[in-house]
Short mmCIF file of C-alpha atoms in Angstrom, two decimals:
data_model
loop_
_atom_site.label_atom_id
_atom_site.label_comp_id
_atom_site.label_asym_id
_atom_site.label_seq_id
_atom_site.Cartn_x
_atom_site.Cartn_y
_atom_site.Cartn_z
CA MET A 1 0.07 0.08 0.15
CA LYS A 2 1.60 3.37 -0.84
CA VAL A 3 1.41 5.80 1.89
CA ALA A 4 2.20 9.48 1.46
CA VAL A 5 3.33 12.55 3.84
CA LEU A 6 2.44 15.63 2.84
CA SER A 7 4.66 18.43 3.93
CA PHE A 8 6.86 18.56 6.76
CA ALA A 9 5.34 22.08 7.92
CA HIS A 10 3.90 20.33 10.92
CA GLU A 11 5.74 19.00 14.37
CA ARG A 12 4.26 15.92 14.16
CA ALA A 13 5.16 14.59 10.41
CA ALA A 14 8.12 13.80 10.70
CA THR A 15 6.75 11.04 14.09
CA TYR A 16 4.06 10.37 10.51
CA ALA A 17 6.75 8.90 8.20
CA ARG A 18 8.75 7.11 10.88
CA LEU A 19 5.52 5.04 11.91
CA LEU A 20 4.51 4.81 8.64
CA HIS A 21 7.99 3.46 7.64
CA ASP A 22 7.77 0.86 10.15
CA MET A 23 4.39 -0.21 9.16
CA PRO A 24 4.42 -3.99 7.55
CA ASP A 25 2.96 -3.02 3.90
CA VAL A 26 3.65 0.29 3.66
CA ASP A 27 4.97 2.19 1.00
CA LEU A 28 6.48 5.54 2.64
CA VAL A 29 6.84 8.51 0.01
CA VAL A 30 7.42 12.05 1.55
CA ALA A 31 6.64 15.29 -0.57
CA ASP A 32 7.34 18.55 0.56
CA PRO A 33 8.68 20.96 -2.07
CA ASP A 34 7.42 24.21 0.28
CA GLY A 35 10.24 23.14 2.65
CA ALA A 36 10.72 26.43 4.27
CA PRO A 37 13.52 28.92 4.37
CA ASP A 38 15.50 27.69 7.85
CA ASP A 39 15.06 23.96 6.47
CA PRO A 40 14.46 23.27 3.01
CA THR A 41 15.83 19.85 3.63
CA ARG A 42 13.36 18.98 6.88
CA GLY A 43 11.75 16.61 4.10
CA SER A 44 14.21 15.05 1.96
CA ASP A 45 16.88 14.49 5.28
CA THR A 46 14.20 12.26 6.26
CA ALA A 47 13.36 10.28 3.66
CA ARG A 48 17.40 9.99 3.21
CA ARG A 49 17.15 8.63 7.01
CA LEU A 50 14.35 6.25 6.71
CA GLY A 51 15.28 4.98 2.73
CA ALA A 52 11.62 6.09 1.71
CA THR A 53 11.30 7.83 -1.40
CA TYR A 54 10.91 11.54 -2.06
CA VAL A 55 9.91 13.55 -4.64
CA ASP A 56 10.15 17.01 -5.70
CA SER A 57 6.77 17.92 -6.38
CA TRP A 58 3.33 17.87 -5.70
CA ASP A 59 2.49 16.88 -9.27
CA GLU A 60 5.15 14.40 -9.50
CA LEU A 61 3.71 13.03 -5.71
CA PHE A 62 0.09 12.90 -6.98
CA ALA A 63 1.25 10.96 -10.61
CA LEU A 64 2.46 7.83 -8.45
CA ARG A 65 -1.24 7.70 -7.00
CA PRO A 66 -0.75 6.97 -3.40
CA ASP A 67 -3.73 4.90 -1.66
CA ALA A 68 -3.91 7.14 1.27
CA VAL A 69 -1.88 10.62 2.32
CA VAL A 70 -1.11 11.98 5.48
CA VAL A 71 -2.23 15.78 5.24
CA THR A 72 0.76 17.90 7.99
CA SER A 73 1.15 21.17 5.79
CA ASP A 74 0.11 24.45 6.96
CA THR A 75 -3.03 25.21 7.31
CA ASP A 76 -3.63 27.37 4.19
CA ARG A 77 -2.28 24.65 2.01
CA ARG A 78 -4.64 21.79 2.98
CA ARG A 79 -7.55 22.52 1.04
CA GLU A 80 -5.43 21.97 -2.00
CA LEU A 81 -3.84 19.01 -0.78
CA VAL A 82 -7.02 17.17 0.23
CA GLU A 83 -8.33 17.93 -2.99
CA ARG A 84 -6.20 16.83 -5.14
CA ALA A 85 -5.31 13.57 -2.96
CA ALA A 86 -9.18 12.99 -3.69
CA GLY A 87 -8.95 13.52 -7.58
CA ALA A 88 -5.81 11.03 -7.11
CA GLY A 89 -8.38 8.71 -5.72
CA ALA A 90 -6.20 8.57 -1.87
CA HIS A 91 -8.23 8.28 1.46
CA VAL A 92 -6.50 11.30 3.31
CA LEU A 93 -5.61 12.01 7.27
CA CYS A 94 -5.20 15.29 7.59
CA GLU A 95 -4.47 17.56 10.93
CA HIS A 96 -6.15 19.81 12.73
CA PRO A 97 -8.43 22.70 11.69
CA LEU A 98 -8.83 21.75 8.18
CA ALA A 99 -9.27 24.79 7.34
CA THR A 100 -9.79 28.44 8.91
CA ASP A 101 -12.68 29.13 6.94
CA GLU A 102 -15.51 26.69 6.75
CA ALA A 103 -16.58 27.56 2.89
CA ASP A 104 -12.71 25.78 2.52
CA ALA A 105 -13.31 23.00 4.66
CA GLN A 106 -16.88 22.48 4.18
CA ALA A 107 -15.66 22.06 0.02
CA MET A 108 -12.58 19.58 1.60
CA VAL A 109 -15.41 17.90 2.36
CA ARG A 110 -17.70 17.59 -0.44
CA ALA A 111 -14.31 16.82 -2.24
CA CYS A 112 -13.58 13.40 -0.71
CA GLU A 113 -17.68 12.59 -0.82
CA ASP A 114 -17.38 12.57 -4.61
CA ALA A 115 -14.30 10.54 -5.42
CA GLY A 116 -15.69 8.16 -3.04
CA VAL A 117 -13.06 8.33 -0.35
CA ARG A 118 -13.25 8.70 3.44
CA LEU A 119 -11.57 12.35 5.09
CA SER A 120 -10.48 11.52 8.68
CA LEU A 121 -8.92 13.96 11.69
CA ALA A 122 -6.41 13.62 12.87
CA SER A 123 -7.51 13.03 16.61
CA PRO A 124 -5.01 10.01 18.41
CA THR A 125 -7.57 10.48 21.41
CA CYS A 126 -10.59 9.07 19.39
CA PHE A 127 -8.53 5.94 18.08
CA GLY A 128 -8.22 2.63 20.21
CA PRO A 129 -10.22 -0.13 21.99
CA ALA A 130 -9.87 2.22 25.17
CA PHE A 131 -12.06 4.86 24.15
CA ALA A 132 -14.01 2.28 21.66
CA ALA A 133 -15.41 1.28 25.14
CA VAL A 134 -16.22 4.24 26.46
CA ARG A 135 -18.03 4.74 23.37
CA LYS A 136 -19.91 1.60 23.75
CA GLU A 137 -21.23 2.56 27.50
CA ILE A 138 -22.16 5.76 26.51
CA ALA A 139 -24.61 4.37 23.82
CA GLU A 140 -25.78 1.43 26.05
CA GLY A 141 -26.63 3.52 28.85
CA GLU A 142 -27.01 0.62 30.97
CA VAL A 143 -24.69 2.14 34.05
CA LEU A 144 -24.18 5.88 33.23
CA GLY A 145 -28.19 6.52 31.90
CA GLY A 146 -28.45 9.48 30.39
CA LEU A 147 -25.38 11.63 29.70
CA THR A 148 -25.98 14.90 31.06
CA ALA A 149 -22.69 16.91 31.54
CA ILE A 150 -18.89 16.43 30.05
CA HIS A 151 -16.29 17.62 31.22
CA GLY A 152 -12.66 17.78 29.97
CA ALA A 153 -9.24 19.21 30.32
CA TYR A 154 -5.71 19.01 27.73
CA ASN A 155 -2.74 20.92 29.19
CA ARG A 156 -0.25 19.72 27.74
CA PRO A 157 2.85 21.69 27.99
CA CYS A 158 2.91 24.20 25.08
CA PRO A 159 5.08 23.51 22.04
CA VAL A 160 8.29 26.32 21.33
CA GLY A 161 7.48 28.39 18.09
CA ALA A 162 4.36 26.77 17.93
CA GLN A 163 1.43 29.11 19.22
CA ALA A 164 0.71 30.75 15.89
CA ALA A 165 0.81 28.16 13.81
CA GLN A 166 -1.47 26.48 15.64
CA GLY A 167 -3.74 29.15 16.55
CA GLY A 168 -2.53 28.82 20.02
CA ALA A 169 -3.89 27.01 23.17
CA LEU A 170 -7.43 27.02 22.03
CA GLY A 171 -6.53 25.89 18.23
CA ALA A 172 -4.27 23.32 18.80
CA ASN A 173 -5.64 21.54 22.27
CA ALA A 174 -9.57 21.87 22.06
CA PRO A 175 -9.76 19.93 18.68
CA HIS A 176 -8.47 16.93 20.73
CA LEU A 177 -11.40 16.60 23.51
CA LEU A 178 -14.06 18.12 21.13
CA ASP A 179 -13.52 15.50 19.04
CA MET A 180 -14.27 13.32 21.59
CA VAL A 181 -17.40 15.24 22.67
CA ASP A 182 -18.84 15.15 18.79
CA ALA A 183 -17.73 10.96 18.77
CA VAL A 184 -20.19 10.29 22.04
CA LEU A 185 -22.70 12.66 20.95
CA GLY A 186 -23.15 10.90 17.26
CA GLY A 187 -22.59 14.28 16.10
CA THR A 188 -25.46 16.14 17.62
CA PRO A 189 -24.73 19.67 16.87
CA ALA A 190 -23.41 22.10 19.29
CA GLU A 191 -26.19 25.27 19.46
CA GLN A 192 -24.46 27.48 21.86
CA VAL A 193 -21.30 28.19 23.32
CA TYR A 194 -19.02 30.26 25.58
CA ALA A 195 -15.45 31.23 25.81
CA GLN A 196 -12.75 32.88 28.12
CA SER A 197 -9.35 33.08 27.57
CA ASN A 198 -6.07 34.82 28.30
CA SER A 199 -2.48 34.83 26.70
CA VAL A 200 -0.33 35.21 30.12
CA LEU A 201 2.32 32.51 29.27
CA SER A 202 1.80 32.88 25.12
CA ALA A 203 5.04 34.15 23.77
CA GLU A 204 2.91 34.99 20.30
CA PRO A 205 0.60 38.09 20.19
CA GLY A 206 -2.68 36.91 20.00
CA ALA A 207 -2.64 33.39 20.81
CA GLU A 208 -4.05 31.77 23.77
CA SER A 209 -2.33 30.36 26.39
CA ALA A 210 -5.22 29.34 28.62
CA ALA A 211 -8.65 28.70 27.07
CA LEU A 212 -12.03 27.71 29.31
CA VAL A 213 -14.88 26.69 26.68
CA THR A 214 -19.12 25.52 28.16
CA VAL A 215 -20.71 24.04 24.95
CA ARG A 216 -24.30 23.68 25.10
CA TYR A 217 -25.60 20.96 22.19
CA ALA A 218 -28.71 20.50 21.05
CA ASP A 219 -29.69 17.79 22.52
CA GLY A 220 -28.98 19.42 26.09
CA THR A 221 -26.08 17.77 27.26
CA VAL A 222 -23.31 20.67 28.37
CA ALA A 223 -19.36 20.37 28.10
CA SER A 224 -16.64 22.33 29.52
CA ILE A 225 -13.16 22.18 28.64
CA ASP A 226 -10.16 23.43 29.45
CA CYS A 227 -7.53 23.91 26.80
CA SER A 228 -5.16 25.43 27.86
CA TRP A 229 -1.46 24.73 27.95
CA GLY A 230 0.42 23.80 31.15
CA THR A 231 4.11 23.36 32.50
CA ALA A 232 5.50 19.89 32.35
CA ASP A 233 4.08 17.50 34.35
CA SER A 234 1.93 19.58 36.26
CA GLY A 235 -2.02 19.75 35.52
CA PRO A 236 -4.87 17.72 35.56
CA ALA A 237 -4.31 16.37 32.13
CA VAL A 238 -0.52 16.97 31.07
CA GLY A 239 0.00 13.07 29.86
CA GLY A 240 -3.43 12.87 27.53
CA PRO A 241 -6.83 14.97 27.02
CA ALA A 242 -8.49 13.29 30.20
CA MET A 243 -12.78 13.49 30.18
CA THR A 244 -15.56 12.50 32.73
CA PHE A 245 -18.80 11.81 31.35
CA ILE A 246 -21.50 12.11 34.20
CA GLY A 247 -24.97 10.42 33.37
CA ASP A 248 -28.14 10.89 35.52
CA ARG A 249 -27.17 7.58 37.19
CA ALA A 250 -23.31 7.22 37.06
CA SER A 251 -20.06 8.38 35.71
CA ALA A 252 -17.03 7.37 33.57
CA GLU A 253 -13.87 8.78 33.38
CA PHE A 254 -11.54 8.58 30.36
CA THR A 255 -7.58 9.74 30.40
CA ALA A 256 -5.97 9.57 27.25
CA SER A 257 -2.57 8.31 28.61
CA PRO A 258 -3.04 7.60 32.27
CA ARG A 259 0.11 8.27 34.71
CA LEU A 260 1.23 4.78 35.96
CA LEU A 261 4.75 5.85 38.27
CA GLY A 262 5.81 9.04 40.04
CA GLY A 263 8.29 9.84 41.70
CA PHE A 264 11.01 13.03 41.96
CA ASP A 265 14.23 13.37 39.73
CA VAL A 266 18.14 13.08 41.04
CA ALA A 267 17.91 16.57 42.09
CA GLY A 268 14.32 16.63 44.06
CA SER A 269 13.59 19.16 41.85
CA ARG A 270 11.35 18.62 39.67
CA GLU A 271 8.08 16.00 39.54
CA ARG A 272 8.71 13.11 37.26
CA TRP A 273 5.26 10.71 35.91
CA GLU A 274 6.16 8.15 33.54
CA THR A 275 3.67 6.18 30.74
CA ARG A 276 2.76 3.16 29.56
CA GLY A 277 0.56 1.82 27.29
CA GLU A 278 0.63 2.02 22.87
CA ASP A 279 1.48 4.78 21.45
CA PRO A 280 -1.47 6.53 20.71
CA TYR A 281 -0.45 7.85 17.01
CA ALA A 282 0.38 4.39 15.99
CA VAL A 283 -2.50 3.35 16.69
CA MET A 284 -4.22 5.92 14.89
CA LEU A 285 -2.35 5.44 11.83
CA GLY A 286 -2.74 1.43 12.16
CA GLU A 287 -6.42 1.96 12.24
CA PHE A 288 -6.46 4.75 9.75
CA ILE A 289 -4.24 2.38 7.02
CA GLY A 290 -6.19 -1.07 8.00
CA ALA A 291 -9.91 1.52 7.97
CA ALA A 292 -8.07 2.38 3.95
CA ARG A 293 -7.34 -1.13 2.72
CA GLN A 294 -10.43 -1.82 3.05
CA GLY A 295 -12.43 1.79 1.41
CA SER A 296 -13.75 2.09 4.72
CA GLY A 297 -13.29 4.65 7.29
CA ALA A 298 -11.92 5.15 11.34
CA GLY A 299 -11.69 7.98 13.53
CA PRO A 300 -13.20 11.86 12.97
CA ASP A 301 -14.36 12.46 9.38
CA GLY A 302 -14.54 15.88 7.74
CA ALA A 303 -18.29 16.71 9.01
CA ALA A 304 -16.75 15.56 12.43
CA GLY A 305 -13.71 18.41 11.58
CA VAL A 306 -16.19 20.62 10.09
CA ARG A 307 -18.51 20.69 13.42
CA THR A 308 -15.25 21.32 15.44
CA LEU A 309 -14.18 24.21 13.52
CA ARG A 310 -17.74 25.98 13.87
CA ILE A 311 -17.02 25.50 17.24
CA ILE A 312 -13.29 27.00 17.91
CA GLN A 313 -14.59 29.71 15.93
CA ALA A 314 -17.70 30.63 18.01
CA ALA A 315 -15.40 30.14 21.30
CA ARG A 316 -13.08 32.96 19.87
CA ALA A 317 -16.30 35.01 18.66
CA SER A 318 -17.57 34.43 22.16
CA VAL A 319 -14.40 35.93 24.09
CA ARG A 320 -14.15 38.98 21.31
CA ALA A 321 -18.20 39.45 22.58
CA GLY A 322 -17.61 39.19 25.99
CA GLN A 323 -20.93 36.49 25.97
CA PRO A 324 -22.45 33.25 25.15
CA VAL A 325 -22.49 32.99 20.63
CA GLU A 326 -25.27 31.13 19.74
CA LEU A 327 -23.66 29.12 16.53
CA ALA A 328 -26.97 29.36 14.35
CA VAL A 329 -26.80 33.21 14.64
CA LEU A 330 -22.95 32.99 14.21
CA GLN A 331 -23.49 30.85 11.25
CA THR A 332 -25.80 33.29 9.19
CA LEU A 333 -23.26 36.35 9.70
CA ALA A 334 -20.26 34.19 8.29
CA PRO A 335 -19.62 35.47 4.88
#
């Protein structure tokens, strides 16, 4: 199976390339023709280290007719690459966000639907057996009863120099939480969003370092999420997104990367935690490739990505207005 990594603009592109290269029966192709002024050979160097095929142009890449692609480009290039991948008949795994503009995101969804390929979002917490078990339990409702509220947190350390490209803590962390909420609610649309944020710890102007978002969904469920940057080894969910699902009879807790061993470093100055389990990105890629082989899908689809994008846009509008935002009104006002 021929799988391509498109661009090395995203921080996880090299990780995806390595994981794909290690998969049996995957023929990895790498393309990064846009390069970067400070690191123009980032893609070709990675391909050389892995012994993977490297191509110098998008035309050459799509002429190879890959079976699946992972889109890790700058956000403003994603629509073009997703549409070209769909035209080549390739299933797509795309980083969040699909686009900065909802019209572009909708065009990407339509292109994949028209081509009969699956557009999936790179949201690793939504893959794997643990989250599947949570979804099953909530759907059956035998223990939790009807779902009423969801509390979530993702407080990973701020990636150096990446806030502006990822849209701050809100743009980088919220999708991981919102995708899980969307999955357990079965795509139920959001109706109202209220958010507060600040940039106290941000090195980039306008990039949030802390954000709290409350979302009311059409079925009455209320989700409250903390998607702030955190310091290393601190915060309730630094190892991975954590969520509490509250029903009218019971509640269930889910942690993507549980802490299993704690202590302090030799100097005694910093708390250390170790985690155990499969790499969530490896699980995500494995399920994506497995589904692509069968012509099916895995994880959040393009429509889910559009719903998540709408909520994040509404959250930013709420921050600016200082009050809750109705999504129906926001979509009416959108150009």
